[in-house]
PDB file of C-alpha atoms and ligand atoms in Angstrom:
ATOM      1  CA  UNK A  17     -15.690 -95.457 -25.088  1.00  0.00           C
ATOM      2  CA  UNK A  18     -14.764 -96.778 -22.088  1.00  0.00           C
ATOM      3  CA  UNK A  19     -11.620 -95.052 -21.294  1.00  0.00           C
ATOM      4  CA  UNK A  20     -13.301 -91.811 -22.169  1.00  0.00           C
ATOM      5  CA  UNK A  21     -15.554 -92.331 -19.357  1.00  0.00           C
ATOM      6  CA  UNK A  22     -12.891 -92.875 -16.878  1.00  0.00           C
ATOM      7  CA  UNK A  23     -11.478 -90.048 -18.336  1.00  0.00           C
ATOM      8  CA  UNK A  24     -14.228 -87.777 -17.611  1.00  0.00           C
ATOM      9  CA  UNK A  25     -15.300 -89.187 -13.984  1.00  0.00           C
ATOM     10  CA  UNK A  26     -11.408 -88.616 -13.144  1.00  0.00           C
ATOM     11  CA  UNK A  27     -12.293 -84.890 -14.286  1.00  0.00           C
ATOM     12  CA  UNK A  28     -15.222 -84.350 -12.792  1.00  0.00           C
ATOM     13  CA  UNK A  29     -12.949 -85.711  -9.333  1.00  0.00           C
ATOM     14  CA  UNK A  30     -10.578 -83.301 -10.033  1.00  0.00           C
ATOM     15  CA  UNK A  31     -12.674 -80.343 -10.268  1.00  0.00           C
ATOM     16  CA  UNK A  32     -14.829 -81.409  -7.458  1.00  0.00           C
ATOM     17  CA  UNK A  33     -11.332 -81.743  -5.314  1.00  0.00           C
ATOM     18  CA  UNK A  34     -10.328 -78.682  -6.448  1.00  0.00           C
ATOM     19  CA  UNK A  35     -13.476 -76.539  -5.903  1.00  0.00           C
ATOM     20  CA  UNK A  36     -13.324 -78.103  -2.213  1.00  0.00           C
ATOM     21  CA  UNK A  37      -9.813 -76.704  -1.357  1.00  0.00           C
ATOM     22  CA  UNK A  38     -10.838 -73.268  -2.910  1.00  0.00           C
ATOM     23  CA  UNK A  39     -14.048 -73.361   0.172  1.00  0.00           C
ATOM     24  CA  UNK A  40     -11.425 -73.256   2.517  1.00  0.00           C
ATOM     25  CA  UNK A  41      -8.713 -71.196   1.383  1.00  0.00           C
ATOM     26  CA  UNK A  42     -11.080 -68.370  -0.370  1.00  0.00           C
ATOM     27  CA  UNK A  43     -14.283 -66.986   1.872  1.00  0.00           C
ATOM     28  CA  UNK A  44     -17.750 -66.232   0.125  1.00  0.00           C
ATOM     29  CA  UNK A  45     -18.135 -62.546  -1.205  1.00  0.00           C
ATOM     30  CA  UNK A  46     -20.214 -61.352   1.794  1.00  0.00           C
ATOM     31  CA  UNK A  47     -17.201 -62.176   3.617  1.00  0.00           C
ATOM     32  CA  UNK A  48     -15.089 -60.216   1.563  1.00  0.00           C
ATOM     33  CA  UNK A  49     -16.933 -57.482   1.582  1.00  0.00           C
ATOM     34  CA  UNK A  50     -17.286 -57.158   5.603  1.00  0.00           C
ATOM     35  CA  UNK A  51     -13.507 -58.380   6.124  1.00  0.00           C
ATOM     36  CA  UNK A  52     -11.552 -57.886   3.209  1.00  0.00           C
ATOM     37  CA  UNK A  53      -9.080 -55.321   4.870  1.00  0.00           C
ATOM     38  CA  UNK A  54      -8.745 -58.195   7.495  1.00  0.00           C
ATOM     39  CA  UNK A  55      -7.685 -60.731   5.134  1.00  0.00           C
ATOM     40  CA  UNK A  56      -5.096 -57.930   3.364  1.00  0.00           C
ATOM     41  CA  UNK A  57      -2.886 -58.297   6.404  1.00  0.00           C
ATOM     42  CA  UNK A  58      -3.922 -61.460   8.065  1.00  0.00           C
ATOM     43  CA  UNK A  59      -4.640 -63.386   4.822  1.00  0.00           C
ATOM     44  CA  UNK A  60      -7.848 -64.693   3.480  1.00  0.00           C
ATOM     45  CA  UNK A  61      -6.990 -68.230   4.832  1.00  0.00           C
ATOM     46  CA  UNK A  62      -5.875 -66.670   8.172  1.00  0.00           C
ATOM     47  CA  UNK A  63      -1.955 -67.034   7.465  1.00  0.00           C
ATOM     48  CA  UNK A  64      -0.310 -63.904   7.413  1.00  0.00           C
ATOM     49  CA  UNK A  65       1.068 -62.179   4.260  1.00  0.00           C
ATOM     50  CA  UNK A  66       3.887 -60.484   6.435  1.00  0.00           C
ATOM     51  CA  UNK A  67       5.585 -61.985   9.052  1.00  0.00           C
ATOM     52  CA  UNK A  68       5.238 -59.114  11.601  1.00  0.00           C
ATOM     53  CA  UNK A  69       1.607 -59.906  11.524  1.00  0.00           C
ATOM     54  CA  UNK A  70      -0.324 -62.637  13.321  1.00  0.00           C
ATOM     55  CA  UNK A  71      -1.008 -65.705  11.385  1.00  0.00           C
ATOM     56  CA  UNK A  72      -5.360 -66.492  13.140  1.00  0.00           C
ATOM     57  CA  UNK A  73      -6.208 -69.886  10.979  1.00  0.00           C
ATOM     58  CA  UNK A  74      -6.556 -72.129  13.830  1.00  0.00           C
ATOM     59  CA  UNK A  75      -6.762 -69.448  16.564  1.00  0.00           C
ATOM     60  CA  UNK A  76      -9.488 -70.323  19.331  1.00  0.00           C
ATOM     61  CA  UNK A  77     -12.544 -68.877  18.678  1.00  0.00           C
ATOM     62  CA  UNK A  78     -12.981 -68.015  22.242  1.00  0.00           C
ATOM     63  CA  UNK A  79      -9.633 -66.058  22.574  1.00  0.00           C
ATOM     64  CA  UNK A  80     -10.544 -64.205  19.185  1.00  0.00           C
ATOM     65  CA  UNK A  81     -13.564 -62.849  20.417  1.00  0.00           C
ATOM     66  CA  UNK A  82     -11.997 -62.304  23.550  1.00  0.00           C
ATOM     67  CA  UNK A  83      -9.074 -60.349  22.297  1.00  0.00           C
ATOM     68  CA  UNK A  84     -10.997 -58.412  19.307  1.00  0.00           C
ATOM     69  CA  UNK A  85     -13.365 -57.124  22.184  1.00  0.00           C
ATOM     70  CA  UNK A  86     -10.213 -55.921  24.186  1.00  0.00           C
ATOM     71  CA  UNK A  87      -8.679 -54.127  21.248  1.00  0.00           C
ATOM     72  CA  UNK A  88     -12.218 -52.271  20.738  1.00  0.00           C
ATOM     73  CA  UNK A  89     -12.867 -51.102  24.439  1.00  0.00           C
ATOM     74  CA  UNK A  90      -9.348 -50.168  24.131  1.00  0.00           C
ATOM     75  CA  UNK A  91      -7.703 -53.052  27.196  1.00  0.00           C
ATOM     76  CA  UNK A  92      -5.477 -54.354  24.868  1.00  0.00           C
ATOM     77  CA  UNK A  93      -4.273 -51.340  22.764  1.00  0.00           C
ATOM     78  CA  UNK A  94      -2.657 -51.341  19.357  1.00  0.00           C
ATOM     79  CA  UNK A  95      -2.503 -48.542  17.354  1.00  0.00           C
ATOM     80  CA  UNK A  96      -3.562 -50.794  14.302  1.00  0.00           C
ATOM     81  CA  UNK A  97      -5.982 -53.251  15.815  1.00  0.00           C
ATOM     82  CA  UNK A  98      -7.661 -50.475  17.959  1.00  0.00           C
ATOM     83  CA  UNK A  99      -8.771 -48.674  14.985  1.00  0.00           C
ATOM     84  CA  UNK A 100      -9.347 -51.968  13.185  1.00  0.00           C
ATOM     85  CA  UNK A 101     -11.795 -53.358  15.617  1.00  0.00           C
ATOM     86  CA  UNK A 102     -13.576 -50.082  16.869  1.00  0.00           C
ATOM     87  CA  UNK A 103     -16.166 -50.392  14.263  1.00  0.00           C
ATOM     88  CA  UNK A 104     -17.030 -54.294  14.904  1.00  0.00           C
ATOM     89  CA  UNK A 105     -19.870 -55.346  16.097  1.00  0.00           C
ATOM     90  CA  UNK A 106     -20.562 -58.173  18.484  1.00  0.00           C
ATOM     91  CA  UNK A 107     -22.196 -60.166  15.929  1.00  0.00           C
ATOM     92  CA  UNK A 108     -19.295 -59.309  12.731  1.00  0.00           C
ATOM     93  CA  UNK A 109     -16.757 -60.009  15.858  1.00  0.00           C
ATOM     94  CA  UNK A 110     -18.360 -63.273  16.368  1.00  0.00           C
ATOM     95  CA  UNK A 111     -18.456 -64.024  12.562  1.00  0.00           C
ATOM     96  CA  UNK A 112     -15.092 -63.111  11.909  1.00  0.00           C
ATOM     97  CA  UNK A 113     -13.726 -65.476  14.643  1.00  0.00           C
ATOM     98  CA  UNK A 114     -15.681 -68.324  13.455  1.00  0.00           C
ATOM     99  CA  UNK A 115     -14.303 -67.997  10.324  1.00  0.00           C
ATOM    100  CA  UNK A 116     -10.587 -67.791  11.315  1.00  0.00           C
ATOM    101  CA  UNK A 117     -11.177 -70.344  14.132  1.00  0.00           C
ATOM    102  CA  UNK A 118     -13.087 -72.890  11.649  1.00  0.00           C
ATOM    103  CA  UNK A 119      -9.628 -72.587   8.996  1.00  0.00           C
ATOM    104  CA  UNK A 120      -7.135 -75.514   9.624  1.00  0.00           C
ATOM    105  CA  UNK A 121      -3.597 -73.972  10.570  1.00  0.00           C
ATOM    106  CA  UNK A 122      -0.322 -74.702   9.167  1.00  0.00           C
ATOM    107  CA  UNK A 123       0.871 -73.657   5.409  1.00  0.00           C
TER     108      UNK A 123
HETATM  109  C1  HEC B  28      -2.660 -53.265   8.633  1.00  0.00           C
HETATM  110  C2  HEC B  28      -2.648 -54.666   9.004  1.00  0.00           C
HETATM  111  C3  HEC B  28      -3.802 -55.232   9.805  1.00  0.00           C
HETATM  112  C4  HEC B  28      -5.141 -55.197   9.494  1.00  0.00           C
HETATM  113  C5  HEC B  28      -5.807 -54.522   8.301  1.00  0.00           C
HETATM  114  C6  HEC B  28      -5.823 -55.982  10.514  1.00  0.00           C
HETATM  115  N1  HEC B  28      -4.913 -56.442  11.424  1.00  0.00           N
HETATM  116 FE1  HEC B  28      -5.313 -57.659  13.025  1.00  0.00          FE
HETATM  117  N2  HEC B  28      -3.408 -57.467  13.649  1.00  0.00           N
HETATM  118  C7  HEC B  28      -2.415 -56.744  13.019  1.00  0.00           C
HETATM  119  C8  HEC B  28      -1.259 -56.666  13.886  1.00  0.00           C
HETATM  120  C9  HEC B  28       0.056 -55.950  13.584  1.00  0.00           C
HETATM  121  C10 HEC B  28      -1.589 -57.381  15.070  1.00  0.00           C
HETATM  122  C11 HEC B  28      -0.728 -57.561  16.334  1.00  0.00           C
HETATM  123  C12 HEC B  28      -1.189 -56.510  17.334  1.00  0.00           C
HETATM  124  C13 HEC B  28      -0.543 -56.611  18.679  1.00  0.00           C
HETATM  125  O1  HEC B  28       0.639 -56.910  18.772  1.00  0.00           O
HETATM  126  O2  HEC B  28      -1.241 -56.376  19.689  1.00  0.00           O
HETATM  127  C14 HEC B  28      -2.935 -57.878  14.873  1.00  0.00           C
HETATM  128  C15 HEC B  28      -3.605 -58.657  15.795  1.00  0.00           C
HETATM  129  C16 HEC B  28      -4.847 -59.200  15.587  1.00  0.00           C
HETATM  130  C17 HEC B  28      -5.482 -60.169  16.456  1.00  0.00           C
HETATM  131  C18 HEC B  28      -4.880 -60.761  17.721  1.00  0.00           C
HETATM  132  C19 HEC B  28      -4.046 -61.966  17.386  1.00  0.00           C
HETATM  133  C20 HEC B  28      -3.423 -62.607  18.581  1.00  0.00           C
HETATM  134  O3  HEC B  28      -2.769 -63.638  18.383  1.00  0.00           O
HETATM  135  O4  HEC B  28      -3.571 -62.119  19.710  1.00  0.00           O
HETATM  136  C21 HEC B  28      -6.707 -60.440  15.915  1.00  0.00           C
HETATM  137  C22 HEC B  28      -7.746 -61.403  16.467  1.00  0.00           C
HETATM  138  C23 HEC B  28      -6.839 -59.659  14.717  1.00  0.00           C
HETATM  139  N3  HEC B  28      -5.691 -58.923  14.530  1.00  0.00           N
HETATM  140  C24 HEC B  28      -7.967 -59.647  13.900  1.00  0.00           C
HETATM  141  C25 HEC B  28      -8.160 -58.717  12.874  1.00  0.00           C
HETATM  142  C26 HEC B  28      -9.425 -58.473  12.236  1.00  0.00           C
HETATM  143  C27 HEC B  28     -10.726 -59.214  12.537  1.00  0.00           C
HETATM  144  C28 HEC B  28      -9.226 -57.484  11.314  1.00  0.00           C
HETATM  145  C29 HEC B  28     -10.240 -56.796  10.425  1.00  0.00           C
HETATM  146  C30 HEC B  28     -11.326 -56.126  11.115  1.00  0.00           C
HETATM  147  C31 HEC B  28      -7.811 -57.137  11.369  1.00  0.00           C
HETATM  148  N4  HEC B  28      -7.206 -57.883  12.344  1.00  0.00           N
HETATM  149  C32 HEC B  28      -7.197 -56.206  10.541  1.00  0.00           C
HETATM  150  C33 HEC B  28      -2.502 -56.204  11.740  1.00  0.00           C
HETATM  151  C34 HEC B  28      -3.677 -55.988  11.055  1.00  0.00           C
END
């Protein structure tokens, strides 16, 4: 009786541990939605999925907004981030840097 106790508590641990990495790695569903094409070249946990693109997990938040504001008034240009950013607002730009900038770096 005892043992299956400690079995159970070391279960309930593990899926508590578990469902804690999974908050980092994998954003909420309004995320998703808004960003998803983001996170299908930059990675939903902000490491890239090819190396010719930026890994952001980590980035400063600062230089995020900075630089996603530049690539939608068109002073930094890229012929994928331009179009990328265009429709952004000021508020999803915000959002979206938070998120990457809030995601520990390093995989
Ligand atoms: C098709 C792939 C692709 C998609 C989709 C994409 N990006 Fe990018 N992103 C890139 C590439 C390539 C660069 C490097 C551009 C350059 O060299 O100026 C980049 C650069 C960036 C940078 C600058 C990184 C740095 O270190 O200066 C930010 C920030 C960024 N992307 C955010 C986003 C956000 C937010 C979205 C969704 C709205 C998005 N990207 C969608 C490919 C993509």
């Amino acid at each position: 009786m005892i043992q299956l106790k400690s079995v159970s508590l070391l279960l309930a641990g593990l899926v508590l541990s578990s469902t804690a990495g999974l908050a980092q790695a994998a954003p909420n569903a309004a995320l998703n939605a808004k960003f998803g094409v983001c996170f299908s070249c930059h990675g939903a946990d902000g490491h890239a999925i090819l190396p010719t693109y930026p890994n952001l997990a980590g980035q400063n938040k600062d230089y995020l907004v900075q630089t996603l504001r530049e690539f939608r008034d068109g002073t930094r240009p890229n012929a994928i981030m331009s179009a990328m950013a265009k429709p952004l607002s000021n508020s999803d730009i915000d959002q979206i840097a938070m998120y990457f900038a809030g995601i520990k770096s390093g995989k």
